[in-house]
PDB file of C-alpha atoms and ligand atoms in Angstrom:
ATOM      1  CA  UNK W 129     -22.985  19.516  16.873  1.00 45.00           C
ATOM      2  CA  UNK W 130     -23.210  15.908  17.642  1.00 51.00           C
ATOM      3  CA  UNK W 131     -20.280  13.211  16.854  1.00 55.00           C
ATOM      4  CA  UNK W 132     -21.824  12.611  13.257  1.00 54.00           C
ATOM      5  CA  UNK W 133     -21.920  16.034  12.507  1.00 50.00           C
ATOM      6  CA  UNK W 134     -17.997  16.314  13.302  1.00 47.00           C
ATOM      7  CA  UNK W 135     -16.959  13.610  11.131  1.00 49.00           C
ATOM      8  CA  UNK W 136     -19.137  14.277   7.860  1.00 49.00           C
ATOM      9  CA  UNK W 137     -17.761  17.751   8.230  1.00 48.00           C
ATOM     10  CA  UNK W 138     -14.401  16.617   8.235  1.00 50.00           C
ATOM     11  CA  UNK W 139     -12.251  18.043   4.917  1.00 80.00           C
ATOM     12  CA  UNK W 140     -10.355  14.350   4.004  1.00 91.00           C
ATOM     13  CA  UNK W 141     -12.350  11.243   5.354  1.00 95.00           C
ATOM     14  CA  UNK W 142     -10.297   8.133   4.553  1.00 96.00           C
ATOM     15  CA  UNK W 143     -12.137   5.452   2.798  1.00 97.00           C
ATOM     16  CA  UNK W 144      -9.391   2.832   2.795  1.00 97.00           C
ATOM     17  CA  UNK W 145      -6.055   2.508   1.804  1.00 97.00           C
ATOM     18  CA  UNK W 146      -5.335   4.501  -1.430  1.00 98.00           C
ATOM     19  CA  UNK W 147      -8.931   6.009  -1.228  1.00 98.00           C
ATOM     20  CA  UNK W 148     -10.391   9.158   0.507  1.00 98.00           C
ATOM     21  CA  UNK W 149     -13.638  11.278   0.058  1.00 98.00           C
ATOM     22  CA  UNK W 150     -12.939  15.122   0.114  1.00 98.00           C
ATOM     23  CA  UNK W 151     -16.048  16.879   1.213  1.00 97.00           C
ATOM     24  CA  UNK W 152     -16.822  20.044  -0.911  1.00 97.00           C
ATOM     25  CA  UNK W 153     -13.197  19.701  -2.301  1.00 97.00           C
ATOM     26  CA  UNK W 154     -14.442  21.779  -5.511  1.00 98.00           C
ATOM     27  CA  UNK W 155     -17.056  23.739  -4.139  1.00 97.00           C
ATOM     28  CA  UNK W 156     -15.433  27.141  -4.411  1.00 97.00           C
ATOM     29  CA  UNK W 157     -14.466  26.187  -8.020  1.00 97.00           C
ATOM     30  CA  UNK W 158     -17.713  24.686  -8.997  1.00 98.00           C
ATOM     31  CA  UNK W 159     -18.835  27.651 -11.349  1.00 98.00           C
ATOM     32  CA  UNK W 160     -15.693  27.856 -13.251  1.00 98.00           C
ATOM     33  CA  UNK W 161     -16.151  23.849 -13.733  1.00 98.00           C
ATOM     34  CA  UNK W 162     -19.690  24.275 -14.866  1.00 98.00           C
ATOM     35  CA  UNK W 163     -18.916  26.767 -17.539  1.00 98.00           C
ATOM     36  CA  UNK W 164     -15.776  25.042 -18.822  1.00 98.00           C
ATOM     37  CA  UNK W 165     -18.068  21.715 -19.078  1.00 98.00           C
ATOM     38  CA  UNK W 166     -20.635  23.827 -21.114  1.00 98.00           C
ATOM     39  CA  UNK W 167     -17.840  24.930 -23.370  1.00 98.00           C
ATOM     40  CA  UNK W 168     -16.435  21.467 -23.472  1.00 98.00           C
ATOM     41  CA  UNK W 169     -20.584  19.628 -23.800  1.00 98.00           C
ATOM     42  CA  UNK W 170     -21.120  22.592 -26.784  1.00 98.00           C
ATOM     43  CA  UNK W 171     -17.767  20.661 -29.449  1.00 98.00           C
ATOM     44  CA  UNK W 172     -18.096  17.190 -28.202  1.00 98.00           C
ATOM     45  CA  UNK W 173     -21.748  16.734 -27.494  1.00 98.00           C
ATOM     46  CA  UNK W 174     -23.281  14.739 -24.413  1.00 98.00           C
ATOM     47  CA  UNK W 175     -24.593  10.915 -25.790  1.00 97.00           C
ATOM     48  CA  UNK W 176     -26.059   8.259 -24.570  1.00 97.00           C
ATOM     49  CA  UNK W 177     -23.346   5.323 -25.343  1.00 96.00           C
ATOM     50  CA  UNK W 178     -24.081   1.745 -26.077  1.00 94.00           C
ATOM     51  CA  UNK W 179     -22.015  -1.027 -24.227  1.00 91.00           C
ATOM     52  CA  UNK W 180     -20.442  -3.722 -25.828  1.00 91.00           C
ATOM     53  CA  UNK W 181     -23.405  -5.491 -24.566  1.00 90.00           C
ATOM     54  CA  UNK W 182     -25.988  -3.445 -26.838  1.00 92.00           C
ATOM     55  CA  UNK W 183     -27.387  -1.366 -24.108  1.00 93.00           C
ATOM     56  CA  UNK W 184     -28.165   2.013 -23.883  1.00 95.00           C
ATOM     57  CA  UNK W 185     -26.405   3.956 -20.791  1.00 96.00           C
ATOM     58  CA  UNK W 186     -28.822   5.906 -18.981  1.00 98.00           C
ATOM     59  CA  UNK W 187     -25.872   8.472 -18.282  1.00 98.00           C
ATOM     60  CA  UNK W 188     -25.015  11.024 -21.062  1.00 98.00           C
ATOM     61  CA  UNK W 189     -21.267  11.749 -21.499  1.00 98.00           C
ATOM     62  CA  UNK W 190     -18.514  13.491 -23.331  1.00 98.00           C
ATOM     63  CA  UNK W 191     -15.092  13.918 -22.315  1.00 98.00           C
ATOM     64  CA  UNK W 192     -12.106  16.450 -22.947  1.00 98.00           C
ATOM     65  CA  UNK W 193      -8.588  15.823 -23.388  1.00 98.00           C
ATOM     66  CA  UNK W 194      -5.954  14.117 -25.207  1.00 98.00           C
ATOM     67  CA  UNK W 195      -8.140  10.758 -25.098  1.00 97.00           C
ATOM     68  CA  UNK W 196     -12.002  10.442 -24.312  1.00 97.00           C
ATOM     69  CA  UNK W 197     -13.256   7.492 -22.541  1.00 96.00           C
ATOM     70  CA  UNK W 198     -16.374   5.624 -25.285  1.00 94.00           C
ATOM     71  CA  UNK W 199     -17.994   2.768 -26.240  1.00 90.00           C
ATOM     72  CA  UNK W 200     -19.766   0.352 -28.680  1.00 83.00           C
ATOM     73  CA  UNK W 201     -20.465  -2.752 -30.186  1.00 81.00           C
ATOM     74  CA  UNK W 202     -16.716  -3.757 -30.207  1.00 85.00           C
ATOM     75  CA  UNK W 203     -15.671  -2.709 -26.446  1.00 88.00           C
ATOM     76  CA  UNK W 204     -14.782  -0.036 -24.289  1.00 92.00           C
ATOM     77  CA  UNK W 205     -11.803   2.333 -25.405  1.00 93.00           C
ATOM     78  CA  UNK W 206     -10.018   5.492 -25.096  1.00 96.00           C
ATOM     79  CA  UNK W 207      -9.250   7.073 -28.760  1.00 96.00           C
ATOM     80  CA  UNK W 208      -7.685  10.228 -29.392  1.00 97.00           C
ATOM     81  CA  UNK W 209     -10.602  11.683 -31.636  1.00 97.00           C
ATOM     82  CA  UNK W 210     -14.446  12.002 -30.703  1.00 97.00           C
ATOM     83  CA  UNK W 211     -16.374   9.446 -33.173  1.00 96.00           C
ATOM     84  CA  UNK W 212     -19.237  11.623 -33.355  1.00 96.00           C
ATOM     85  CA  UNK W 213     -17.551  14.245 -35.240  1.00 97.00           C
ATOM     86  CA  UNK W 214     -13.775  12.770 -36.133  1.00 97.00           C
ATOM     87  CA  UNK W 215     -12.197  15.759 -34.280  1.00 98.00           C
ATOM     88  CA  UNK W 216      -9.953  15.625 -31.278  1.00 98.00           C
ATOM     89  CA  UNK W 217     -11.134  16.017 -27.939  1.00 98.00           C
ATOM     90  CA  UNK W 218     -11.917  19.233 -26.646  1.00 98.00           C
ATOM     91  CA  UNK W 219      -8.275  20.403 -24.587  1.00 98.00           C
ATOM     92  CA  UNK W 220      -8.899  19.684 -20.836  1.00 98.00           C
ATOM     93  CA  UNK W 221      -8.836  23.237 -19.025  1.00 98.00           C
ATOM     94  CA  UNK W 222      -6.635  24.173 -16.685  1.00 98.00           C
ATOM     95  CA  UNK W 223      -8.930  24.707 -14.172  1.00 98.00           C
ATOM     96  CA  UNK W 224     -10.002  21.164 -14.211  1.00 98.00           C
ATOM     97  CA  UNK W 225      -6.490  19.734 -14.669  1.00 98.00           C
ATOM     98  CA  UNK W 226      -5.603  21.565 -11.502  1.00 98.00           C
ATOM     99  CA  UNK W 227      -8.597  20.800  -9.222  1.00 98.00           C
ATOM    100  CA  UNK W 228      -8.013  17.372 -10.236  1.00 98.00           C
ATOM    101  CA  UNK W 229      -4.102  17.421  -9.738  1.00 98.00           C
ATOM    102  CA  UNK W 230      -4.489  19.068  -6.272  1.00 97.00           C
ATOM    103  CA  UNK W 231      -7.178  16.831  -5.060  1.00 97.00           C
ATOM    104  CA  UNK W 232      -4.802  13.621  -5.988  1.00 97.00           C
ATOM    105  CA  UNK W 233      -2.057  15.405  -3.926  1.00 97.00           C
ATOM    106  CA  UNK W 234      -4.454  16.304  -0.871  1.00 96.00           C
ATOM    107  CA  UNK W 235      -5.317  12.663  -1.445  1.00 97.00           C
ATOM    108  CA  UNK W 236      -1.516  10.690  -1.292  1.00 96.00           C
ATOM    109  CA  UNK W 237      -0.970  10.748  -5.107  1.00 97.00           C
ATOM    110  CA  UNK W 238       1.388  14.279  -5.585  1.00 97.00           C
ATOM    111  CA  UNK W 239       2.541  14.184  -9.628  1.00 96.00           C
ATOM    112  CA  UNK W 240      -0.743  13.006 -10.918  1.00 97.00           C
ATOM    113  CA  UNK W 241      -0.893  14.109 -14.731  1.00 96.00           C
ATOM    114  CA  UNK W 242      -4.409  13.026 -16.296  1.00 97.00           C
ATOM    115  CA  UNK W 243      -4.813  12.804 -19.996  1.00 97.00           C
ATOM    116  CA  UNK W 244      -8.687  12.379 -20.336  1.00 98.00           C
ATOM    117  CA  UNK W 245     -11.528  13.387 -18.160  1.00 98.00           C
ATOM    118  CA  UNK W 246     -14.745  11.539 -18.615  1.00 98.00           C
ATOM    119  CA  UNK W 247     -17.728  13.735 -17.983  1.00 98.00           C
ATOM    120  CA  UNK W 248     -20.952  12.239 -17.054  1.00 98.00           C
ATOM    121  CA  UNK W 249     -24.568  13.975 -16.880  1.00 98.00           C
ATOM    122  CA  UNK W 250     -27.537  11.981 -14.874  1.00 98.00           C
ATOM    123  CA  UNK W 251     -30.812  12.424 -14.814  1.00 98.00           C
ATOM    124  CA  UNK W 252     -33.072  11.797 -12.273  1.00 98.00           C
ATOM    125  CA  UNK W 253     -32.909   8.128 -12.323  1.00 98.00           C
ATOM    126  CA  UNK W 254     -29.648   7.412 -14.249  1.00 98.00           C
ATOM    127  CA  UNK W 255     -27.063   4.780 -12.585  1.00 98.00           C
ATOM    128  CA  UNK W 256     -24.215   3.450 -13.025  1.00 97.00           C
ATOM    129  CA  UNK W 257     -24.239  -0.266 -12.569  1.00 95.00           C
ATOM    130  CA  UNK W 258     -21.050  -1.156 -10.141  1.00 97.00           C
ATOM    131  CA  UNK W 259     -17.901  -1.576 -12.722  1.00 96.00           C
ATOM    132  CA  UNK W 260     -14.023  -1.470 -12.058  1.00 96.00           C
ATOM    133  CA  UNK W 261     -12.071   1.323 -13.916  1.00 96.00           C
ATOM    134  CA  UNK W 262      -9.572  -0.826 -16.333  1.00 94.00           C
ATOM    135  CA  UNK W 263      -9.534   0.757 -19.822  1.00 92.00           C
ATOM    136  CA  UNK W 264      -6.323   2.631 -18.757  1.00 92.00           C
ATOM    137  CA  UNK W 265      -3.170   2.027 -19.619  1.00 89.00           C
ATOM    138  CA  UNK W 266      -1.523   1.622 -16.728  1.00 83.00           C
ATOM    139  CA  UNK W 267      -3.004   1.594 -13.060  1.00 93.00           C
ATOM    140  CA  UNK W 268      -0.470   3.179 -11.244  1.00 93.00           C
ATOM    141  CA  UNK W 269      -2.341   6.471 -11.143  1.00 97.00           C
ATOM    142  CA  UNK W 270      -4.990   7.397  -9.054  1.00 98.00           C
ATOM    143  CA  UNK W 271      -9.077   8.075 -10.083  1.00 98.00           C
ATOM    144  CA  UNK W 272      -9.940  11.312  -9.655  1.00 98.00           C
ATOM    145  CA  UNK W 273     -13.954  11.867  -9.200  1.00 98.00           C
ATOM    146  CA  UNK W 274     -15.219  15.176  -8.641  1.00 98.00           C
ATOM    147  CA  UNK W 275     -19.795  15.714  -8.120  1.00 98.00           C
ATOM    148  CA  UNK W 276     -21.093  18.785  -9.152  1.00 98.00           C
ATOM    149  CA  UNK W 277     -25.107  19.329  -8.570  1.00 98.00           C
ATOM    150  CA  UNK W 278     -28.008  17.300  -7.659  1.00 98.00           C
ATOM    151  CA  UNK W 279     -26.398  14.661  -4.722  1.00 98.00           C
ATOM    152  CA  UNK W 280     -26.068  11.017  -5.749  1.00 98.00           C
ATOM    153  CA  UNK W 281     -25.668   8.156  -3.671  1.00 98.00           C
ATOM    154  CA  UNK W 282     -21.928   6.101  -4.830  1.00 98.00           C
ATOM    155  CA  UNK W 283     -21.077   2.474  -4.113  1.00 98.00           C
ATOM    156  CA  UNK W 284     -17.550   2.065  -2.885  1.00 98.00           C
ATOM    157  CA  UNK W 285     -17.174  -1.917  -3.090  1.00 98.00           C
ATOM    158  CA  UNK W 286     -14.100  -4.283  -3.108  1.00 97.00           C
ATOM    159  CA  UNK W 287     -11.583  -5.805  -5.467  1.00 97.00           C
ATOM    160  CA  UNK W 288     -14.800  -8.411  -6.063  1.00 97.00           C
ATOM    161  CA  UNK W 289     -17.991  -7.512  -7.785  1.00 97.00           C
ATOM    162  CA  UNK W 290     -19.455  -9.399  -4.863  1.00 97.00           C
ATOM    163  CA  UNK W 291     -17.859  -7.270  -2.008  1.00 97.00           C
ATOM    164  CA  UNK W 292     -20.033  -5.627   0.418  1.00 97.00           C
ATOM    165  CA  UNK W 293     -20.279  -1.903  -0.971  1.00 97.00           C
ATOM    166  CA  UNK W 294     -20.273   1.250   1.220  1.00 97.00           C
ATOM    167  CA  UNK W 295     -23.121   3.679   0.397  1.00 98.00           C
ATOM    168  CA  UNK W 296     -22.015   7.368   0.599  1.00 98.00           C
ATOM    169  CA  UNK W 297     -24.090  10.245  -0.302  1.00 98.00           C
ATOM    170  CA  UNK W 298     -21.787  13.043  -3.206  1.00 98.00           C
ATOM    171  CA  UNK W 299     -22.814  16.242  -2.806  1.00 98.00           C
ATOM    172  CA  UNK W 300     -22.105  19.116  -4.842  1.00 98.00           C
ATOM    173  CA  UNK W 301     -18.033  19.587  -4.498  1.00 98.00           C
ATOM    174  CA  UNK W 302     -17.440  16.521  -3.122  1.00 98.00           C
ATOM    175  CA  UNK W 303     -14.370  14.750  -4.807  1.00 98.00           C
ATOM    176  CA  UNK W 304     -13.491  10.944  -4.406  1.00 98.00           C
ATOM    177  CA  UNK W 305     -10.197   9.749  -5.182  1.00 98.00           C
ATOM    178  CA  UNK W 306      -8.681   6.264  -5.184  1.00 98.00           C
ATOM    179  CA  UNK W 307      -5.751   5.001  -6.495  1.00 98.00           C
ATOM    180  CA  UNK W 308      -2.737   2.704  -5.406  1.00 97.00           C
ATOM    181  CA  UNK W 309      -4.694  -0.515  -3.734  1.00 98.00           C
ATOM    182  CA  UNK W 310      -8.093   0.727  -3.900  1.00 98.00           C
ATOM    183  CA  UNK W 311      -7.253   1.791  -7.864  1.00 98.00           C
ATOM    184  CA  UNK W 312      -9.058  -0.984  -8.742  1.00 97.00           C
ATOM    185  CA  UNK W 313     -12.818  -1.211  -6.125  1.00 98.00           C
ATOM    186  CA  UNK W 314     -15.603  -1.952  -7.662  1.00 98.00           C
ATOM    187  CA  UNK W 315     -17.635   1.470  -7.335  1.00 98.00           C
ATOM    188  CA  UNK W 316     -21.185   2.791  -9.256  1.00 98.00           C
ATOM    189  CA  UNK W 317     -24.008   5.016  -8.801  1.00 98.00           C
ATOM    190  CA  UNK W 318     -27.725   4.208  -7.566  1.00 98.00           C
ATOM    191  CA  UNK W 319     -30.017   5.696  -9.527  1.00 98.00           C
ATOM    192  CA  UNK W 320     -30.346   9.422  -9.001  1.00 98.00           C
ATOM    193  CA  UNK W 321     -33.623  11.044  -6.752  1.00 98.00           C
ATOM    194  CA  UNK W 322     -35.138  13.847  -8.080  1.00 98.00           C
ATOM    195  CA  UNK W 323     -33.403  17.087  -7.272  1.00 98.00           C
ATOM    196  CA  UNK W 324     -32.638  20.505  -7.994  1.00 98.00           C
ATOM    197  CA  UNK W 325     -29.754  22.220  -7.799  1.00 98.00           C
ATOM    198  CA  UNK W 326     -29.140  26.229  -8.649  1.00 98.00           C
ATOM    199  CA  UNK W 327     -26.451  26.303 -10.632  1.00 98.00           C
ATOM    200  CA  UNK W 328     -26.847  22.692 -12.819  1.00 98.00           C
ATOM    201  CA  UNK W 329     -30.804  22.278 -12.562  1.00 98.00           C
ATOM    202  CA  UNK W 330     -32.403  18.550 -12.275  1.00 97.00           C
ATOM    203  CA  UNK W 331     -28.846  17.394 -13.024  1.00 98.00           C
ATOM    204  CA  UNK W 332     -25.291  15.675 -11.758  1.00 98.00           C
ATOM    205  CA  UNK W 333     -22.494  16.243 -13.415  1.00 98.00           C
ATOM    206  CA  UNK W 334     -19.513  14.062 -12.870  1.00 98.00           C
ATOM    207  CA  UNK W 335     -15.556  14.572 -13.557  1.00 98.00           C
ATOM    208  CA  UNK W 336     -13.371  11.604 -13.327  1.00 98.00           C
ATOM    209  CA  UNK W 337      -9.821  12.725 -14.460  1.00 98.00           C
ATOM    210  CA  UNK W 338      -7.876   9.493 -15.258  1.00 97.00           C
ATOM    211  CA  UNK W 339      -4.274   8.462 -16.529  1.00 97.00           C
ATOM    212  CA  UNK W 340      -5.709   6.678 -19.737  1.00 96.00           C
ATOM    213  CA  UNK W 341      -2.697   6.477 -22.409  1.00 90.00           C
ATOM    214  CA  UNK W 342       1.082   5.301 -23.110  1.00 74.00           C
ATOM    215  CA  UNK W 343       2.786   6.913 -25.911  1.00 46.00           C
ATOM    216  CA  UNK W 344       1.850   4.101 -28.358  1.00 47.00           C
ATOM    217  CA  UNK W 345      -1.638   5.464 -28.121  1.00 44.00           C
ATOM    218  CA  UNK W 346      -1.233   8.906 -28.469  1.00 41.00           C
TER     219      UNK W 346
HETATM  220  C1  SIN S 700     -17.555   6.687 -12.859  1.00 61.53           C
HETATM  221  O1  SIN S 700     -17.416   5.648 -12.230  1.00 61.53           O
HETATM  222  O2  SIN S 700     -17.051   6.854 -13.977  1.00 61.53           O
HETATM  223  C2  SIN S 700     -18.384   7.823 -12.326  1.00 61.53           C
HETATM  224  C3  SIN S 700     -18.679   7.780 -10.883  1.00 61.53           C
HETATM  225  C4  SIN S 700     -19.585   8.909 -10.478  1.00 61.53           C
HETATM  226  O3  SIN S 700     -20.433   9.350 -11.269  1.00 61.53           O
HETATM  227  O4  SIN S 700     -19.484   9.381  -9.330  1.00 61.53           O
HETATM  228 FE1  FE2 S 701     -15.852   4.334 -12.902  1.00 61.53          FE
END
């Protein structure tokens, strides 16, 4: 094994400060994920959103907890109930809350307690332009992404939109997490290559467990 090999096979690679890539973090968990995401996708279906900009997002997504992450003509917001339907969230499972609470701890951020999970689907194809996470409350928590299926290729940037980026390849079970002074780096998604992947098909699926809400807007 050459001296590549050793350090894309190491378990926590450090990104920066307040930001690490764990390689196959969830991979052992990945099937319970899947399934709770199908139970979670078959109450609060997958959309496309629009941005406040009146375009379409290539990525479909729901999201489960006490707030879900959406979007539309007037902004982007966390609310308590799903506007497709008027219901509440599904109820984040516990074996996402933990993955995600034991990732932030592997990661610096022990005590992290997310209310919302954002779950994205891509297609071969679908991006995510680069953005800053800043609909949440507060920022003191950390970002919690986790990549399940096909592999995408994720731009870890700056505090600056123009920032050099970092290209790093997600496989399935990879989890990224950054929080403290890399809470809020620029960071996106280049549109997916066509794939295949046994247990999710021509798909990604994407977890980021955040620390959306204060009390007032629960
Ligand atoms: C996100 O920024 O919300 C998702 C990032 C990803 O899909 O890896
Ligand atoms: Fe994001």
């Amino acid at each position: 094994m050459d001296l590549f090999d050793d350090i894309e096979r190491e378990a926590v690679l450090p990104l920066a400060p307040g930001a690490a890539l764990l390689r196959g973090f969830a991979r052992d968990d990945a099937t319970a994920l899947l399934d709770a995401v199908a139970g979670i996708a078959a109450q609060a279906l997958f959309r496309h959103l629009v941005t406040p900009g009146g375009h379409t997002m290539s990525v479909a997504t729901t999201s489960c907890g006490a707030l879900g992450w959406t979007s539309d003509d007037s902004g982007y917001r966390y609310t308590a109930r799903d506007p497709a339907t008027g219901r509440h969230w599904p109820a984040m499972p516990n074996t996402l809350r933990q993955l995600a609470q034991n990732a932030a701890k592997l990661a610096g951020f022990a005590g992290f307690t997310p209310d919302a999970c954002l779950i994205n689907r891509y297609a071969p194809g679908a991006r995510l332009t680069l953005h800053q996470d800043r609909n949440e409350h507060d920022f003191a928590a950390p970002i919690v992404s986790v990549s399940l299926g096909i592999p995408a290729v994720f731009l870890f940037g700056g505090m600056k939109r123009s920032d050099p980026t970092r290209k790093l390849r997600l496989a399935h079970g990879d989890v990224v997490v950054w929080g403290g002074p890399a809470r809020l780096r620029f960071h996106g998604i280049l549109p997916l290559a066509h794939a295949t992947h046994p247990l999710t098909g021509d798909c990604r699926i994407n977890l980021t467990f955040r620390k959306a809400g204060s009390a007032r807007e629960r």
